[in-house]
PDB file of C-alpha atoms in Angstrom:
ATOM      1  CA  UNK A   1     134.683 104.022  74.652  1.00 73.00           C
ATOM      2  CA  UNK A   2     131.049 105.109  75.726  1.00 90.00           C
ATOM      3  CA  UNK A   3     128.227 103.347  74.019  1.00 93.00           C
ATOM      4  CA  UNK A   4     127.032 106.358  72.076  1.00 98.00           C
ATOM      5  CA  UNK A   5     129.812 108.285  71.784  1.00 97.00           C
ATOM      6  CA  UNK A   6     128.700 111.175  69.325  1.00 96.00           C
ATOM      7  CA  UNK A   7     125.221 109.448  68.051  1.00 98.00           C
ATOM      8  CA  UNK A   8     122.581 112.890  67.855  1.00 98.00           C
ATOM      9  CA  UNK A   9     119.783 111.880  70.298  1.00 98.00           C
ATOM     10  CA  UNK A  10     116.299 113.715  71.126  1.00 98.00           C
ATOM     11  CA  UNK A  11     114.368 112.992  73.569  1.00 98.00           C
ATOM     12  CA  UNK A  12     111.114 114.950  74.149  1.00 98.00           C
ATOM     13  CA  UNK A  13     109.366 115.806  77.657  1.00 97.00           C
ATOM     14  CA  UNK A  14     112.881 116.467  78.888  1.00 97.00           C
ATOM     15  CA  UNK A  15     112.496 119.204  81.026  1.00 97.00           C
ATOM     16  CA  UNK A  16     112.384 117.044  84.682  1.00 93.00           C
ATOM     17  CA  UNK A  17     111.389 113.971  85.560  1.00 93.00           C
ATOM     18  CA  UNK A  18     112.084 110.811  83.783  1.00 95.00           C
ATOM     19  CA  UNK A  19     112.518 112.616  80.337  1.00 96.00           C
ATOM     20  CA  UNK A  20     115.654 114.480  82.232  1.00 97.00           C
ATOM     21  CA  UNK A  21     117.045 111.520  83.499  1.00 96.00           C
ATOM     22  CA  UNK A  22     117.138 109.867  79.936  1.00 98.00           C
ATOM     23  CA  UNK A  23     118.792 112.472  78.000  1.00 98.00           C
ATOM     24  CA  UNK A  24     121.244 113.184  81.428  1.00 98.00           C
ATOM     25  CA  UNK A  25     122.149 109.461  80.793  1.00 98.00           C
ATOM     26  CA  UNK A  26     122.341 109.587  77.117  1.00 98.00           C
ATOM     27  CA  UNK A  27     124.737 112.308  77.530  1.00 98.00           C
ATOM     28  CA  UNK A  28     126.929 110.522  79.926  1.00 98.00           C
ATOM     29  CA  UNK A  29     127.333 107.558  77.054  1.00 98.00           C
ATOM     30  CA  UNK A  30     128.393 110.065  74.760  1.00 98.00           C
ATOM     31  CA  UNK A  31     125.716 111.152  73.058  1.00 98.00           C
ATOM     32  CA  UNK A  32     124.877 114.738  71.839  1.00 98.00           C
ATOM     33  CA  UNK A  33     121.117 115.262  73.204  1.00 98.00           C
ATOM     34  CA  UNK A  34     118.763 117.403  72.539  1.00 98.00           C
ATOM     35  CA  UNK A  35     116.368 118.116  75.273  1.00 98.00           C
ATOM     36  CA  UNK A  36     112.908 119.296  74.014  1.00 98.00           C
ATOM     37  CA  UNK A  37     109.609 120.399  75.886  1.00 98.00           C
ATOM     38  CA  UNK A  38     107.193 122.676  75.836  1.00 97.00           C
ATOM     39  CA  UNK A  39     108.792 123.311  80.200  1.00 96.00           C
ATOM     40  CA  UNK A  40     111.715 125.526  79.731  1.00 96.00           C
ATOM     41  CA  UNK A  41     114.767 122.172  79.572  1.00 97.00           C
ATOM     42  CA  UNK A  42     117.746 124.277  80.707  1.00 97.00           C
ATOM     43  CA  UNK A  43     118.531 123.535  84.299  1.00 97.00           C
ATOM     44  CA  UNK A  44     118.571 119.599  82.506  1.00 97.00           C
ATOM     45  CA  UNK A  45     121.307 121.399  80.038  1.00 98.00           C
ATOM     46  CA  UNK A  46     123.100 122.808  82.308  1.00 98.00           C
ATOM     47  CA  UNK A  47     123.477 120.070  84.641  1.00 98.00           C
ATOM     48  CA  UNK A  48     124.317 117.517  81.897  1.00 98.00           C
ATOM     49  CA  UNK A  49     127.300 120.723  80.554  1.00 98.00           C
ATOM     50  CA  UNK A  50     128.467 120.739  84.051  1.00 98.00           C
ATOM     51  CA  UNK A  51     129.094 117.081  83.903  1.00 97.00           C
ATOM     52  CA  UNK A  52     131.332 117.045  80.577  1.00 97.00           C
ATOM     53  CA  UNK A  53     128.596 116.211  78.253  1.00 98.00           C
ATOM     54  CA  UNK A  54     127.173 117.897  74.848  1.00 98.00           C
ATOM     55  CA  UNK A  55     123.520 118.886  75.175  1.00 98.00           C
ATOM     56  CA  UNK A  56     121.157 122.008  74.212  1.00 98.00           C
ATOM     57  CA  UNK A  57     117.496 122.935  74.948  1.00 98.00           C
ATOM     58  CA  UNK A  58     114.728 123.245  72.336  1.00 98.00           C
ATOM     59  CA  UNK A  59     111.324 124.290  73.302  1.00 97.00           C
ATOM     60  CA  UNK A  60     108.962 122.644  71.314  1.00 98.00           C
ATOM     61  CA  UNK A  61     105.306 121.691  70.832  1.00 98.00           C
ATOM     62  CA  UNK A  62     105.333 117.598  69.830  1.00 98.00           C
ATOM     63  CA  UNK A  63     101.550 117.990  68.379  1.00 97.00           C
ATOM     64  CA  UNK A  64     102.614 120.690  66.002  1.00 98.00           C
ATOM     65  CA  UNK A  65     104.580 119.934  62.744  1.00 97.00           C
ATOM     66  CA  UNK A  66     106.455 123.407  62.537  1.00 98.00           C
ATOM     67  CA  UNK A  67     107.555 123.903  65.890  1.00 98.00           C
ATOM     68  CA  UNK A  68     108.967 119.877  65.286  1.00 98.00           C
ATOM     69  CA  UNK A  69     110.511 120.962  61.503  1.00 98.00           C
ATOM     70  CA  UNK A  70     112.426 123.667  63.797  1.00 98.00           C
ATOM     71  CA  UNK A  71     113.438 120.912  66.340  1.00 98.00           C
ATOM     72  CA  UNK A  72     115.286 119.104  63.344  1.00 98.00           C
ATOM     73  CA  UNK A  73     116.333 121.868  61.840  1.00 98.00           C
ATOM     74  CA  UNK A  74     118.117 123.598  64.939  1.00 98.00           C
ATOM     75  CA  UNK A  75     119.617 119.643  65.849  1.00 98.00           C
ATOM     76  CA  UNK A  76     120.974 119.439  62.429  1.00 98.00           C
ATOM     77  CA  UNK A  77     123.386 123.103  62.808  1.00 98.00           C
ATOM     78  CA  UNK A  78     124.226 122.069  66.000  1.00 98.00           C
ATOM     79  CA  UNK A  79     124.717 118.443  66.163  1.00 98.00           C
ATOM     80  CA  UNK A  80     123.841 117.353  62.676  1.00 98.00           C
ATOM     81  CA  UNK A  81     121.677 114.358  61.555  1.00 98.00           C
ATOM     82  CA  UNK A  82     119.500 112.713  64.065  1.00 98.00           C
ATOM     83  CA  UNK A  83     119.954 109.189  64.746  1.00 98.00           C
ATOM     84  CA  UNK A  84     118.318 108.058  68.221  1.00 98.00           C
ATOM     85  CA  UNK A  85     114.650 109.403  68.906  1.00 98.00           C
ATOM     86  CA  UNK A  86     113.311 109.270  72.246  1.00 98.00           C
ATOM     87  CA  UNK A  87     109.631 109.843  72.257  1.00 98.00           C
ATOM     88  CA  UNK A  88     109.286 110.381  75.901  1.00 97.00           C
ATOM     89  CA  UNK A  89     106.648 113.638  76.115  1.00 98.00           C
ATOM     90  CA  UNK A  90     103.483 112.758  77.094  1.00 97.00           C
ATOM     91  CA  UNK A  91     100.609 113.840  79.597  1.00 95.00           C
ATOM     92  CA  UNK A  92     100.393 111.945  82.712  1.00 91.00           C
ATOM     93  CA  UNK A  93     101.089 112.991  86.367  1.00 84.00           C
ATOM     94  CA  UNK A  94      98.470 115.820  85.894  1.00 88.00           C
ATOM     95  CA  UNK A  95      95.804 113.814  85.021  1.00 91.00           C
ATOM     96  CA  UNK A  96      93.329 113.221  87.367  1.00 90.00           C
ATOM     97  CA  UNK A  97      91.889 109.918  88.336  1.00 91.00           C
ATOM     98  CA  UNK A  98      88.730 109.301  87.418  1.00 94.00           C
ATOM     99  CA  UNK A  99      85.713 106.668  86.222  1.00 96.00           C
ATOM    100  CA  UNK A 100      85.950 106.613  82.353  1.00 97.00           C
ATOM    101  CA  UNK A 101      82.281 108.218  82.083  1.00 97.00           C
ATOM    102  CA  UNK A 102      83.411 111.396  83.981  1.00 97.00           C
ATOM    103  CA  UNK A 103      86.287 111.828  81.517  1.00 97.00           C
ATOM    104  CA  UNK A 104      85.241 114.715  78.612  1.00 97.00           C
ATOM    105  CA  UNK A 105      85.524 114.354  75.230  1.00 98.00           C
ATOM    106  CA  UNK A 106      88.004 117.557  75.606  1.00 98.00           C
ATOM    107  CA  UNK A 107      90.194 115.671  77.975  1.00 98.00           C
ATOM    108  CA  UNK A 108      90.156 112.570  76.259  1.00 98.00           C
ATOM    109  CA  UNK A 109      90.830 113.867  72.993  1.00 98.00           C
ATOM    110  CA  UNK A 110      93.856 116.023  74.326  1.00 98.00           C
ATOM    111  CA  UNK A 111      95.618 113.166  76.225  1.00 98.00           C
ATOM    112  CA  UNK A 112      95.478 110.864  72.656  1.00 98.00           C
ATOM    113  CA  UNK A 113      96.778 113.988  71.029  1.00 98.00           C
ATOM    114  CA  UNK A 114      99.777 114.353  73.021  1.00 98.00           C
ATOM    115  CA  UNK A 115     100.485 111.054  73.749  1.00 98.00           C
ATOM    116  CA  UNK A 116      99.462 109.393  70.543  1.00 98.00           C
ATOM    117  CA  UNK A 117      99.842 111.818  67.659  1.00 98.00           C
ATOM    118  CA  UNK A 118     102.763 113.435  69.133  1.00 98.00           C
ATOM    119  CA  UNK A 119     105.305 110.465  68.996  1.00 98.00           C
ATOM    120  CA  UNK A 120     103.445 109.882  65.330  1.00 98.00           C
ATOM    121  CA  UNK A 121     104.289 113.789  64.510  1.00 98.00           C
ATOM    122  CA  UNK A 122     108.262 113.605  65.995  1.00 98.00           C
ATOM    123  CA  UNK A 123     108.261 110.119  64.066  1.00 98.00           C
ATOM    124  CA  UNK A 124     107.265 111.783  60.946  1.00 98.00           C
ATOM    125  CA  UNK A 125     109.819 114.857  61.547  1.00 98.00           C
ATOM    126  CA  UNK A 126     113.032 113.641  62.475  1.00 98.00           C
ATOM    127  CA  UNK A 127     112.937 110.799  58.883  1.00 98.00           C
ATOM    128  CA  UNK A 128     114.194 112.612  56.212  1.00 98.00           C
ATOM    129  CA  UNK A 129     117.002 113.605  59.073  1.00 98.00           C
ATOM    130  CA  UNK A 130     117.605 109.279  59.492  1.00 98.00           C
ATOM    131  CA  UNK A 131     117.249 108.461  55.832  1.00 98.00           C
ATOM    132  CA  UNK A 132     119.723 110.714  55.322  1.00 97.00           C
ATOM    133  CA  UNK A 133     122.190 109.162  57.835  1.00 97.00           C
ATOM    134  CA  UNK A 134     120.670 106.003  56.705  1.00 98.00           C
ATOM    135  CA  UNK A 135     120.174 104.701  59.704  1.00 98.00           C
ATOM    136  CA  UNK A 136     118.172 105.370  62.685  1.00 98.00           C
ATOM    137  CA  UNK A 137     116.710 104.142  66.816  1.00 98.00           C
ATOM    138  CA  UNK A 138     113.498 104.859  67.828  1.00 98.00           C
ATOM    139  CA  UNK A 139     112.523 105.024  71.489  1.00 98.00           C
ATOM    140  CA  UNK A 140     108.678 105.121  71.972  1.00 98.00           C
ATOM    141  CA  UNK A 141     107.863 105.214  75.972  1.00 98.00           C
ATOM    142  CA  UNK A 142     104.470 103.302  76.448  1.00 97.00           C
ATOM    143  CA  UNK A 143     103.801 101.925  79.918  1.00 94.00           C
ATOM    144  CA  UNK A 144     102.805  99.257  81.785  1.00 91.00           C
ATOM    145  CA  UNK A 145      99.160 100.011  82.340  1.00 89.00           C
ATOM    146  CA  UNK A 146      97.881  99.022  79.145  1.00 91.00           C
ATOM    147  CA  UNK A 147      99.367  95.478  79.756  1.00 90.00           C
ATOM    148  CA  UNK A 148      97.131  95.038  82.665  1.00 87.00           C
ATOM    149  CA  UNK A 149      94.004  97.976  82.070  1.00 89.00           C
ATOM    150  CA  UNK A 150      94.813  99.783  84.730  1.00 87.00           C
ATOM    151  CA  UNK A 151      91.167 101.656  86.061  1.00 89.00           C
ATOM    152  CA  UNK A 152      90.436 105.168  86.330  1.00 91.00           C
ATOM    153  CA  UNK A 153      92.782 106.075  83.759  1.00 91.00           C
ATOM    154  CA  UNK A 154      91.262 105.152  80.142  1.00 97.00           C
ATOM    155  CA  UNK A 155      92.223 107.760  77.868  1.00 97.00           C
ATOM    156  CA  UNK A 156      95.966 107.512  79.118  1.00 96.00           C
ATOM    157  CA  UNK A 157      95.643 103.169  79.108  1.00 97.00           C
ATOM    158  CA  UNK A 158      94.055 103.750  75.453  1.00 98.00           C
ATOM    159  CA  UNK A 159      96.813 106.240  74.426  1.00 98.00           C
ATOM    160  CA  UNK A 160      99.921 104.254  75.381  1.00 97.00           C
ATOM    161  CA  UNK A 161      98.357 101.129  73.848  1.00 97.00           C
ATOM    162  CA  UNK A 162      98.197 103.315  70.529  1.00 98.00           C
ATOM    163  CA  UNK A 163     102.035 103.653  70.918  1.00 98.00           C
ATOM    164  CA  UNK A 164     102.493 100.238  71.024  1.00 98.00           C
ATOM    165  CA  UNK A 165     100.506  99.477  67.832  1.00 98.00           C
ATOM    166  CA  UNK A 166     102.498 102.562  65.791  1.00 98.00           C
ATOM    167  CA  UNK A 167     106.040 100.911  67.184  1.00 98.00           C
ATOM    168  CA  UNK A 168     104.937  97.128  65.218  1.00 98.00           C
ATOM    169  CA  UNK A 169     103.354  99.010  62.318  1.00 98.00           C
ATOM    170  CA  UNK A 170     106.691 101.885  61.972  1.00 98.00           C
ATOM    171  CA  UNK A 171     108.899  98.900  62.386  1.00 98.00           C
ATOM    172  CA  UNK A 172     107.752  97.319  59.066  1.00 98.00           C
ATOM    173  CA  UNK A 173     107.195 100.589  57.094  1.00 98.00           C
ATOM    174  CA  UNK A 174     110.684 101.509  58.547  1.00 98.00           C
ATOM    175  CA  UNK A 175     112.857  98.417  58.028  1.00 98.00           C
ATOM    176  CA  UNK A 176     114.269  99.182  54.848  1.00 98.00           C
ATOM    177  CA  UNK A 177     115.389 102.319  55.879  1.00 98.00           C
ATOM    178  CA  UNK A 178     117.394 100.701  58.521  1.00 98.00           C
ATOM    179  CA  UNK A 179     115.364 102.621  61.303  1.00 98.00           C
ATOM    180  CA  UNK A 180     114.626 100.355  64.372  1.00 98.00           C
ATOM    181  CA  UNK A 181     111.592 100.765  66.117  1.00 98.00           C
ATOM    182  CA  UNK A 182     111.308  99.519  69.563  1.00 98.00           C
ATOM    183  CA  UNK A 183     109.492 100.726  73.238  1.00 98.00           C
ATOM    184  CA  UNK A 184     109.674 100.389  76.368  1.00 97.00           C
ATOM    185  CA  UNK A 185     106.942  99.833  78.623  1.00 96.00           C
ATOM    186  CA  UNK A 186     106.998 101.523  82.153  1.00 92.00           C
ATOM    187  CA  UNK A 187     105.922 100.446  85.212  1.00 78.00           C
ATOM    188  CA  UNK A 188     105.397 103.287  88.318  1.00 82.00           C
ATOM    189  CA  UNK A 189     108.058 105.261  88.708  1.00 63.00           C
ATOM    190  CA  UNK A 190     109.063 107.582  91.696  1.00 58.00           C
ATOM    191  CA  UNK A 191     109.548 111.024  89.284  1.00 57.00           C
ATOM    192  CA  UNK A 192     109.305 114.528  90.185  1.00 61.00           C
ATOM    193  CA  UNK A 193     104.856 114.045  89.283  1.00 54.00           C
ATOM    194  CA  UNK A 194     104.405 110.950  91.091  1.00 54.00           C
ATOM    195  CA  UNK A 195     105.920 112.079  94.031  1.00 51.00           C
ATOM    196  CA  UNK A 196     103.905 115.092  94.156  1.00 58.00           C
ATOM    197  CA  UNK A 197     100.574 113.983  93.554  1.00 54.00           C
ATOM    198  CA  UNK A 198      98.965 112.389  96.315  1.00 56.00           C
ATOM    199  CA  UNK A 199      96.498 110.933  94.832  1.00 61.00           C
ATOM    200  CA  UNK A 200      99.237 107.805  92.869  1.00 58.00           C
ATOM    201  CA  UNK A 201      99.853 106.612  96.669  1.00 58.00           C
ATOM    202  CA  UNK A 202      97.578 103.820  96.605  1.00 59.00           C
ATOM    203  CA  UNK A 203      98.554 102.889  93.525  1.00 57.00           C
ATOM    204  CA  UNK A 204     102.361 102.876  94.695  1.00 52.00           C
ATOM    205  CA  UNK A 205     101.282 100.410  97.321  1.00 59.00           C
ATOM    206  CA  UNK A 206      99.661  98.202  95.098  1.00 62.00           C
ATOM    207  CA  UNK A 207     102.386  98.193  92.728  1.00 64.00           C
ATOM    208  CA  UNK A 208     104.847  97.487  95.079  1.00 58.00           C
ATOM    209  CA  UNK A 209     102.716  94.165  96.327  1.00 59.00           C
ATOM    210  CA  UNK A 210     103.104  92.874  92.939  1.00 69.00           C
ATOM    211  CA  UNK A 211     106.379  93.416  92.126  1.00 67.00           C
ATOM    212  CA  UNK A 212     108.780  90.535  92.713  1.00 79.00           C
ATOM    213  CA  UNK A 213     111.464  93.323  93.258  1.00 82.00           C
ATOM    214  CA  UNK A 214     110.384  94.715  96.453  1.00 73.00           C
ATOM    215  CA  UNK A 215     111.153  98.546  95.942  1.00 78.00           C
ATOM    216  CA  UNK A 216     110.427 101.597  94.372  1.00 80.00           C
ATOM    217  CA  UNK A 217     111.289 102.092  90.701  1.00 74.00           C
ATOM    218  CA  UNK A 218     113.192 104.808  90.046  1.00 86.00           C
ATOM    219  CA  UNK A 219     113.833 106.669  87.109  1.00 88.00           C
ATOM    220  CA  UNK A 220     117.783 105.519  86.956  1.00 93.00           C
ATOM    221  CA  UNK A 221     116.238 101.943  86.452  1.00 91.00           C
ATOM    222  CA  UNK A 222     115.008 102.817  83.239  1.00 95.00           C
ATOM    223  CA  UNK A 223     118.961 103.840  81.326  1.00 96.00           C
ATOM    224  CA  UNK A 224     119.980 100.188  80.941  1.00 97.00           C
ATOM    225  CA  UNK A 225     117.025  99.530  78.749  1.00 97.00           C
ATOM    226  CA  UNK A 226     116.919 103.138  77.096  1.00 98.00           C
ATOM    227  CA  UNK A 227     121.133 102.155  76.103  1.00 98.00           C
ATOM    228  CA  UNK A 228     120.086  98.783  75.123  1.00 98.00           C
ATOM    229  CA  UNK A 229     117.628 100.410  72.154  1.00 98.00           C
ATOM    230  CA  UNK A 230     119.896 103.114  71.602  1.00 98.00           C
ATOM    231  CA  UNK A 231     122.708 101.179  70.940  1.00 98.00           C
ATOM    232  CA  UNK A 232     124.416  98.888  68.264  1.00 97.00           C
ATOM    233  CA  UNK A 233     123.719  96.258  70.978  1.00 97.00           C
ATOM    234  CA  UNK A 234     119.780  96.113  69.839  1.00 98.00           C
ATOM    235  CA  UNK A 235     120.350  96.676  66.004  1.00 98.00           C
ATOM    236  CA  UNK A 236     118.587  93.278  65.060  1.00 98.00           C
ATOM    237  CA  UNK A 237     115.493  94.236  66.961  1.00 98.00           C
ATOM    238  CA  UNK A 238     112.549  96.256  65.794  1.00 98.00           C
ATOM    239  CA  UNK A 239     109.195  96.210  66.697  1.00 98.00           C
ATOM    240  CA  UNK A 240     109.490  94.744  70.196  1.00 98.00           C
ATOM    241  CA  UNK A 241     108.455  95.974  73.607  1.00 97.00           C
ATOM    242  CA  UNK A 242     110.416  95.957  76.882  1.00 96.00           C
ATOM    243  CA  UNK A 243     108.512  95.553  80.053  1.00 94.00           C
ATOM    244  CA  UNK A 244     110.227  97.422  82.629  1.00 91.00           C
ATOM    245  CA  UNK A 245     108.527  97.146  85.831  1.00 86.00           C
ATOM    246  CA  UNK A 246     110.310  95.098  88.740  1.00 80.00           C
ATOM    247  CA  UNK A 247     108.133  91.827  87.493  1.00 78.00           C
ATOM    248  CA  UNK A 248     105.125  92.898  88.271  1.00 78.00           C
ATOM    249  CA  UNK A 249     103.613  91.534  85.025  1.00 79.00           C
ATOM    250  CA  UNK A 250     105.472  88.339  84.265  1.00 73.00           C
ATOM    251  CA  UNK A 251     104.198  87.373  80.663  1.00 65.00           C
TER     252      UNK A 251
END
């Protein structure tokens, strides 16, 4: 039997990249997924229909509490109640690199409110849906720069760090609803942005010297953990962060 054989998963920022490749490989253990994003999701849909598995596009805006209500709502007639949340949207590969005093107070305070407030917002929408399955996995994707303060980045280092303080704090409010609360934490990975963007090659060379795994990461390396979380396999674990990064950071 597949590992989440009928569980109702969303995952947000699904459209390409490494939000595609999660809900492609939640599909392919079973689950029905959701793909949401502002980007239009349904060459993901199709390609996860083509393969056998149950899956349906939902454009939505994560920083905005009605287009999320109509997220849950539209999951609910067509899958019913959600049980594993994927909090995967966030602004990154267009971002440019830059000294934290050239960043704007505009571009700061859109980066926290997409990255920050929107997995706090999808949080928020999808728990009367868990409560009333009575149970519940969240996925919150952080990454690896705020483990070592990566430069030239702030507001995105800052922003990922505040989704690593909601996962311990939502993991106590959320215990007693049995709703696990867990993240990952991403190291550089070779997805559709990073490729195209010139300006993350020296970065990929530096991240490759300090990985003890000597390649690229790819997106595919990510599904083992993302199961893991989603899973019965992780259900006495909340509040805990995964580094996922070849071994670059060790501790």
């Amino acid at each position: 039997m597949k590992r989440l054989n009928n569980k109702v998963a969303i995952v947000t920022g699904a459209a390409q990249g490494i939000g595609a490749a999660y809900a492609k490989g939640l599909a392919q253990q079973g689950a029905k997924v959701v793909l949401a994003d502002l980007a239009d999701p349904s060459a993901a849909v199709a390609e996860i229909i083509a393969a056998g598995g149950q899956a349906i596009s939902c454009k939505v805006d994560v920083t905005n509490s009605e287009s999320l209500d109509a997220m849950v709502k539209q999951t609910e007639a067509e899958f019913g109640p959600v049980e594993i949340l994927v909090n995967n949207a966030a602004i990154f590969a267009a971002l440019e690199l830059k000294p934290f005093w050239e960043i704007s107070e505009d571009e700061w305070d859109l980066v926290m409110r997409v990255n920050a407030r929107g997995p706090f917002q999808c949080t928020k929408a999808v728990l009367p849906s868990m409560r009333k399955l009575g149970r519940g996995k969240i996925i919150n994707i952080a990454s690896g720069t705020f483990l070592r303060g990566a430069p030239m980045f702030c507001h995105y280092v800052a922003s990922k760090g505040a989704v690593v303080g909601q996962t311990r704090a939502l993991a106590t409010e959320l215990a007693n609803d049995n709703i696990l609360v867990n993240c990952l934490l991403v190291g550089l990975t070779e997805s559709e942005g990073v490729k195209n963007n010139a300006q993350f090659d020296k970065a990929k060379n530096s991240t490759l010297g300090s990985r003890v795994i000597k390649r690229a990461m790819e997106p595919e390396d990510l599904l083992g953990p993302i199961y893991f979380l989603a899973s019965e396999d992780s259900d006495f674990m909340t509040g805990q962060c995964i580094n996922v990064d070849g071994g670059a950071i060790n501790y």
